[in-house]
Amino acid sequence: MTPTTRLCVNGETVDVAASEDTPLLTVLRDELGLVGSRFGCGQGLCGACFVLLDGVAVPSCQTPVSQASASSGVVTVEGLPEGGTPHPVQAALLEGQAAQCGFCISGIVVRAAALLSTNPAPSADEVAEALEHNLCRCGVQRRIIDAVVSAGSAR
Amino acid sequence: MTATPEVSAPQHVVANPALGTWMSVADGSVVVQVGKVELGQGILTALAQIAADALELPVTAVRMRAAHTADGPDEGLTAGSLSVLQAGPALRHVGAVVRALTGGPGGDLSSYVARIAGLDPATDLRAVTPAAPARASAVGRSEARLDLPDKVLGRPRYLADLRPEGLRHGRVLRPAVPGATLADLAHVDLPGVKVVRDGSFVGVVGPRESDVDTALARLAAAATWSDGSSLPDEDDLSAWLRSGPHEEIAVLDEGGPVTPTHHASYSKPFLAHASIAPSCAMARWTTGQTGDRLHVWSHSQGIHALRDAITSALGLGEGVVTVEHVENAGCYGHNAADDAAFDAVLLARATPGSPVLTRWSRSDELTWGPLSPPMTATLGADLVGGRIRGWSHDVWSLGHTSRPGYAGAPGLLAAGHRADPSPVPPPTDPPLAAGGGTTRNSVPIYAVGPRRVTGHRRTMTPLRTSAMRALGAYLNVFAIESFMDELALSAGADPVAFRLAHLDDPRAAHVVRRAADLGGWGRPLPDDTGRGIGFARYKDKGAWCAVVAEVAVDHEVRVRRLTVVADLGLVVNPDGARNQLEGGATQATSWTTTERVRFDRRRITSDDWETYPILGFAAAPLVSVELVDSAAPSVGAGEAAQGPTAAAIANAVHHALGVRVRDLPLNADAVVRAIESTE
């Protein structure tokens, strides 16, 4: 029998059938259908699977579901829009067409949202530093930095 | 009887002449299907703009459907910066035929769409006189990318997001080292999964991802592998490339100098595609009264070639295999997409009826995917009175393609591991007419007197190589444009003036001049900072692109700013083209300053993001792009900046420090070595 774990995801309490060491990413994607968090490396090194845990961006591939269960809640990229309105970071990324393949973008949205919650108007250097653990292979770094800066000052 | 075709139709329409292959109507939208695939480059948006204009419809009335072997056009590979060139004329023809047959968009939108829906899908596009070309409306505008909302909002979009009923997850255990075969696989009890073995191919399938991951780790521990191949010395790749055996590629011989007064050698290491997503695929094998059917979902660049390779590898009949394209992370050439598809097929065959989603590990992606080949080139020239009079270029490389079907073999990794193997043949090169591989961009664009250009492709390699963005043009342009700077210095000339003095092509001269102006050529710079230029016309017939780099060198090499000027002819989507050039230049900065596949004599050791680092956010240069305003025929943007960027960076480092780095990557260690060698 697979044990059941209770956790709060995007404001909703859910019970999932997963052993406590199952990566949160697997639970999000396979059990809850929240595929917005992407699998890039499984080693916590690329940032594509970042989610907010107690408001802090963490790689969900390296977060056991038990840790998520003990937290006050998980927010994924799907949980960032409010009332159907995209998060300001998402709106700014679309406005600036700041993506190519987009595979890294979910994790970047999550990390940038965490940044704006503590630093509402970051400089380009502060954004670049915050995204140190996010990788982009298409070479869109500068557009993304510009978009996050504009999301900040737009508030 | 259909009338004999009288109409001169574009090549891709001749190859795919039925209207229904390109266009249909569903839910009130015109559904356009192309054979080109979305790799993150925005091609479906650009082609939607072309299709919308051709039909005289708004872009919002057009829906793009992903490529599909069963009912979409076969447009070959999505590669070589050719998609707008090839699919654009086809869509313009299709749209013009539709307007001719329906009378065009008179009346309201829905009645026009209804008239399109009423057309016979079997209509031969070659046999209808098309209407006059439509006026550009969407083309030339920076339409927002159609695919980005899904991606930015975290919606299901990628192949690994597919969740069909009855989904199974698959994983494959790759050999411990290249060339190894499976000597023994001890029995392990693995609940909840099925083990599939065929010779040295070992995979697992199960309903739960965590179970297949656990099973894979236990199988790895239970496997004993043979020794495998011996790998070359990673610090002496140039000598290894030059040692052969070779296939000689005679590009050009006008009696270029045999013992030139000036010469220099340049090199690049193996590079990895390093896509942010590992390769994956889904396959479903069904058996029924009408025989076997195999459906494959893949992010391949060439779904038709993949279909044929799978068919051939398994000895299947024609019509059994269908491949449809689903997006994955950015694709910069022949990565492991096709291999992952065949992995999924082998696992699906063992679990009939279930769709099997197979995903590679990060480590396998970096070590088992095809690599960009190492290269080295020796250039020579004579200078007479400050002008180049005679030029030689010899380039050594491994082959730049091992795509499925290229050498007459399936060319799929797992096919070489099966009990009845179909080995992956050594990599070769695309034909010269298609731009070549080893010798791509090896002929200088400059007026240099008699030239001799020869490629030497090493035919034996224990590490598989294939096409990565710009192929050999990356090293050849880096070499030519570095050498031009060295020659300018010898001639006592300014590098920009020296180039212009040797350029007859006005479009070339224009981008060089503009990049120099916009890049602040000749203006003062802080200490330890230099400015350099690089230029090329991609494949000698594509985009003209000049890059000016501003690089600071202290304890590391920091590319601060890149100024890119490109002449792409008529630009379908200016912001999309700029994004491609920005991305190309930034990625080339990463290749040039940061990347190198590492290995010992047995295995690749750069198998994660710490051992194969790529350029991060803080190190990414500021990039500004100017597109030349032009109504000339469109050429692609995706690969134009790769070589010019590398050369611009190396030339800027020389400008800053007075030392020349000729062997990539151009990192702090390389600068120190270059300083030491001049002392």
PDB file of C-alpha atoms in Angstrom, chain A residues 2 17-19 22-23 25-26 29-31 33-43 45-46 48 77-78 81 85-87 89-91 93-106 108-109 125 127-129 131-146, chain B residues 38-41 143-145 147-158 160-161 163 169 208-210 272-278 328-330 332 359-362 468-469 575 578-580 582-584 586-587 590-591 595 607-610 612 614-623:
ATOM      1  CA  THR A   2       1.321   3.391  -0.940  1.00  0.00           C
ATOM      2  CA  ALA A  17      -0.605   8.510  -2.727  1.00  0.00           C
ATOM      3  CA  ALA A  18       3.146   8.804  -2.497  1.00  0.00           C
ATOM      4  CA  SER A  19       5.861   7.587  -0.185  1.00  0.00           C
ATOM      5  CA  THR A  22       8.972  10.851  -3.507  1.00  0.00           C
ATOM      6  CA  PRO A  23      10.173  14.082  -5.135  1.00  0.00           C
ATOM      7  CA  LEU A  25       8.028  17.362  -8.699  1.00  0.00           C
ATOM      8  CA  THR A  26       6.861  13.818  -9.438  1.00  0.00           C
ATOM      9  CA  ARG A  29       3.263  16.314 -12.374  1.00  0.00           C
ATOM     10  CA  ASP A  30       2.035  12.752 -12.078  1.00  0.00           C
ATOM     11  CA  GLU A  31      -0.441  12.798  -9.190  1.00  0.00           C
ATOM     12  CA  GLY A  33      -1.513  17.011 -13.106  1.00  0.00           C
ATOM     13  CA  LEU A  34       0.368  20.247 -12.427  1.00  0.00           C
ATOM     14  CA  VAL A  35       2.843  19.861 -15.284  1.00  0.00           C
ATOM     15  CA  GLY A  36       3.862  23.530 -15.327  1.00  0.00           C
ATOM     16  CA  SER A  37       6.840  22.637 -13.121  1.00  0.00           C
ATOM     17  CA  ARG A  38       9.228  21.086 -15.653  1.00  0.00           C
ATOM     18  CA  PHE A  39      11.770  18.303 -15.255  1.00  0.00           C
ATOM     19  CA  GLY A  40      15.153  19.523 -16.499  1.00  0.00           C
ATOM     20  CA  CYS A  41      17.832  17.687 -14.581  1.00  0.00           C
ATOM     21  CA  GLY A  42      16.496  15.994 -11.450  1.00  0.00           C
ATOM     22  CA  GLN A  43      19.517  17.289  -9.557  1.00  0.00           C
ATOM     23  CA  LEU A  45      20.837  22.444 -10.836  1.00  0.00           C
ATOM     24  CA  CYS A  46      18.742  24.017 -13.613  1.00  0.00           C
ATOM     25  CA  ALA A  48      13.125  24.472 -14.358  1.00  0.00           C
ATOM     26  CA  VAL A  77       3.618  28.435 -11.569  1.00  0.00           C
ATOM     27  CA  GLU A  78      -0.053  27.548 -12.053  1.00  0.00           C
ATOM     28  CA  PRO A  81      -1.986  34.229 -11.409  1.00  0.00           C
ATOM     29  CA  THR A  85      -4.835  37.588 -14.258  1.00  0.00           C
ATOM     30  CA  PRO A  86      -1.272  36.498 -15.001  1.00  0.00           C
ATOM     31  CA  HIS A  87       1.345  37.367 -12.382  1.00  0.00           C
ATOM     32  CA  VAL A  89       6.245  38.630 -14.152  1.00  0.00           C
ATOM     33  CA  GLN A  90       4.253  36.485 -16.566  1.00  0.00           C
ATOM     34  CA  ALA A  91       2.619  39.536 -18.108  1.00  0.00           C
ATOM     35  CA  LEU A  93       7.576  38.131 -20.083  1.00  0.00           C
ATOM     36  CA  LEU A  94       4.754  37.948 -22.622  1.00  0.00           C
ATOM     37  CA  GLU A  95       4.916  41.689 -23.267  1.00  0.00           C
ATOM     38  CA  GLY A  96       8.669  41.423 -23.922  1.00  0.00           C
ATOM     39  CA  GLN A  97       8.384  38.095 -25.789  1.00  0.00           C
ATOM     40  CA  ALA A  98      11.093  37.016 -23.378  1.00  0.00           C
ATOM     41  CA  ALA A  99      11.298  33.312 -24.186  1.00  0.00           C
ATOM     42  CA  GLN A 100      12.228  31.039 -27.040  1.00  0.00           C
ATOM     43  CA  CYS A 101      11.600  27.408 -26.195  1.00  0.00           C
ATOM     44  CA  GLY A 102      10.140  28.433 -22.850  1.00  0.00           C
ATOM     45  CA  PHE A 103      11.140  25.283 -21.001  1.00  0.00           C
ATOM     46  CA  CYS A 104      13.053  27.218 -18.359  1.00  0.00           C
ATOM     47  CA  ILE A 105      10.381  29.881 -17.976  1.00  0.00           C
ATOM     48  CA  SER A 106       8.149  28.312 -15.307  1.00  0.00           C
ATOM     49  CA  ILE A 108      12.131  31.648 -13.766  1.00  0.00           C
ATOM     50  CA  VAL A 109       8.617  32.980 -13.194  1.00  0.00           C
ATOM     51  CA  ASP A 125      21.932  43.175 -11.522  1.00  0.00           C
ATOM     52  CA  VAL A 127      17.463  40.153 -11.065  1.00  0.00           C
ATOM     53  CA  ALA A 128      20.487  38.486 -12.676  1.00  0.00           C
ATOM     54  CA  GLU A 129      21.790  37.510  -9.259  1.00  0.00           C
ATOM     55  CA  LEU A 131      18.302  33.981 -11.349  1.00  0.00           C
ATOM     56  CA  GLU A 132      21.753  32.551 -10.702  1.00  0.00           C
ATOM     57  CA  HIS A 133      20.288  29.048 -10.243  1.00  0.00           C
ATOM     58  CA  ASN A 134      18.086  29.196 -13.339  1.00  0.00           C
ATOM     59  CA  LEU A 135      19.527  28.114 -16.666  1.00  0.00           C
ATOM     60  CA  CYS A 136      18.387  29.308 -20.098  1.00  0.00           C
ATOM     61  CA  ARG A 137      19.944  27.609 -23.142  1.00  0.00           C
ATOM     62  CA  CYS A 138      18.252  29.613 -25.913  1.00  0.00           C
ATOM     63  CA  GLY A 139      20.121  32.769 -24.877  1.00  0.00           C
ATOM     64  CA  VAL A 140      17.148  34.830 -23.738  1.00  0.00           C
ATOM     65  CA  GLN A 141      18.773  35.904 -20.457  1.00  0.00           C
ATOM     66  CA  ARG A 142      18.831  39.632 -21.200  1.00  0.00           C
ATOM     67  CA  ARG A 143      15.195  39.790 -22.372  1.00  0.00           C
ATOM     68  CA  ILE A 144      14.159  37.914 -19.255  1.00  0.00           C
ATOM     69  CA  ILE A 145      16.115  40.258 -16.978  1.00  0.00           C
ATOM     70  CA  ASP A 146      14.574  43.272 -18.706  1.00  0.00           C
TER      71      ASP A 146
ATOM     72  CA  GLU B  38       8.567  24.422 -33.587  1.00  0.00           C
ATOM     73  CA  LEU B  39      11.944  24.144 -31.869  1.00  0.00           C
ATOM     74  CA  GLY B  40      11.581  27.279 -29.769  1.00  0.00           C
ATOM     75  CA  GLN B  41      12.567  29.472 -32.717  1.00  0.00           C
ATOM     76  CA  GLU B 143       3.264  39.336 -34.094  1.00  0.00           C
ATOM     77  CA  ALA B 144       3.383  37.814 -30.615  1.00  0.00           C
ATOM     78  CA  ARG B 145       4.468  34.185 -30.531  1.00  0.00           C
ATOM     79  CA  ASP B 147       3.091  29.298 -28.309  1.00  0.00           C
ATOM     80  CA  LEU B 148       4.381  31.563 -25.552  1.00  0.00           C
ATOM     81  CA  PRO B 149       1.192  31.990 -23.462  1.00  0.00           C
ATOM     82  CA  ASP B 150       1.101  28.236 -22.739  1.00  0.00           C
ATOM     83  CA  LYS B 151       4.774  28.247 -21.848  1.00  0.00           C
ATOM     84  CA  VAL B 152       4.820  31.366 -19.681  1.00  0.00           C
ATOM     85  CA  LEU B 153       1.606  30.412 -17.860  1.00  0.00           C
ATOM     86  CA  GLY B 154       2.837  26.872 -17.176  1.00  0.00           C
ATOM     87  CA  ARG B 155       0.190  25.063 -19.202  1.00  0.00           C
ATOM     88  CA  PRO B 156       0.720  21.595 -20.705  1.00  0.00           C
ATOM     89  CA  ARG B 157       2.615  22.118 -23.963  1.00  0.00           C
ATOM     90  CA  TYR B 158       5.649  19.871 -24.032  1.00  0.00           C
ATOM     91  CA  ALA B 160       6.601  15.171 -21.345  1.00  0.00           C
ATOM     92  CA  ASP B 161       3.292  16.825 -20.383  1.00  0.00           C
ATOM     93  CA  ARG B 163      -0.958  12.290 -19.982  1.00  0.00           C
ATOM     94  CA  HIS B 169       6.656   5.603 -17.950  1.00  0.00           C
ATOM     95  CA  ARG B 208       4.600   5.006 -11.755  1.00  0.00           C
ATOM     96  CA  GLU B 209       7.548   7.232 -12.488  1.00  0.00           C
ATOM     97  CA  SER B 210       9.163   6.765  -9.087  1.00  0.00           C
ATOM     98  CA  ALA B 272      27.037  19.427 -26.141  1.00  0.00           C
ATOM     99  CA  HIS B 273      23.572  20.564 -27.231  1.00  0.00           C
ATOM    100  CA  ALA B 274      22.759  20.924 -23.542  1.00  0.00           C
ATOM    101  CA  SER B 275      19.064  21.543 -24.025  1.00  0.00           C
ATOM    102  CA  ILE B 276      17.290  22.389 -20.767  1.00  0.00           C
ATOM    103  CA  ALA B 277      14.952  19.400 -21.147  1.00  0.00           C
ATOM    104  CA  PRO B 278      16.330  15.929 -21.592  1.00  0.00           C
ATOM    105  CA  ASN B 328      10.177  19.882 -26.200  1.00  0.00           C
ATOM    106  CA  ALA B 329      12.792  22.325 -24.942  1.00  0.00           C
ATOM    107  CA  GLY B 330      14.959  24.229 -27.408  1.00  0.00           C
ATOM    108  CA  TYR B 332      19.838  23.429 -31.685  1.00  0.00           C
ATOM    109  CA  ARG B 359      12.548  10.275 -20.842  1.00  0.00           C
ATOM    110  CA  TRP B 360      16.336  10.420 -20.799  1.00  0.00           C
ATOM    111  CA  SER B 361      18.296  11.400 -17.720  1.00  0.00           C
ATOM    112  CA  ARG B 362      20.298  14.633 -17.619  1.00  0.00           C
ATOM    113  CA  MET B 468      24.713  21.541 -34.003  1.00  0.00           C
ATOM    114  CA  ARG B 469      23.671  25.087 -34.900  1.00  0.00           C
ATOM    115  CA  ASP B 575      11.016  40.802 -33.151  1.00  0.00           C
ATOM    116  CA  ARG B 578      15.878  39.753 -33.334  1.00  0.00           C
ATOM    117  CA  ASN B 579      15.153  37.191 -30.617  1.00  0.00           C
ATOM    118  CA  GLN B 580      16.845  34.504 -32.725  1.00  0.00           C
ATOM    119  CA  GLU B 582      20.115  37.711 -29.637  1.00  0.00           C
ATOM    120  CA  GLY B 583      19.794  34.086 -28.593  1.00  0.00           C
ATOM    121  CA  GLY B 584      22.288  32.903 -31.191  1.00  0.00           C
ATOM    122  CA  THR B 586      24.319  34.740 -26.430  1.00  0.00           C
ATOM    123  CA  GLN B 587      24.537  30.982 -26.964  1.00  0.00           C
ATOM    124  CA  SER B 590      28.481  30.483 -23.928  1.00  0.00           C
ATOM    125  CA  TRP B 591      30.117  28.048 -26.388  1.00  0.00           C
ATOM    126  CA  GLU B 595      31.875  25.172 -22.829  1.00  0.00           C
ATOM    127  CA  ASP B 607      27.622  14.753 -17.218  1.00  0.00           C
ATOM    128  CA  ASP B 608      25.721  17.410 -15.283  1.00  0.00           C
ATOM    129  CA  TRP B 609      25.334  21.193 -15.134  1.00  0.00           C
ATOM    130  CA  GLU B 610      28.257  21.540 -12.739  1.00  0.00           C
ATOM    131  CA  TYR B 612      29.181  21.076 -18.208  1.00  0.00           C
ATOM    132  CA  ILE B 614      26.677  27.061 -19.572  1.00  0.00           C
ATOM    133  CA  LEU B 615      26.482  30.845 -19.448  1.00  0.00           C
ATOM    134  CA  GLY B 616      24.393  32.092 -16.540  1.00  0.00           C
ATOM    135  CA  PHE B 617      22.248  35.204 -16.209  1.00  0.00           C
ATOM    136  CA  ALA B 618      24.870  37.447 -14.642  1.00  0.00           C
ATOM    137  CA  ALA B 619      27.406  36.650 -17.381  1.00  0.00           C
ATOM    138  CA  ALA B 620      24.996  37.136 -20.280  1.00  0.00           C
ATOM    139  CA  PRO B 621      26.041  40.064 -22.475  1.00  0.00           C
ATOM    140  CA  LEU B 622      23.844  42.992 -23.393  1.00  0.00           C
ATOM    141  CA  VAL B 623      22.867  42.345 -27.006  1.00  0.00           C
TER     142      VAL B 623
END
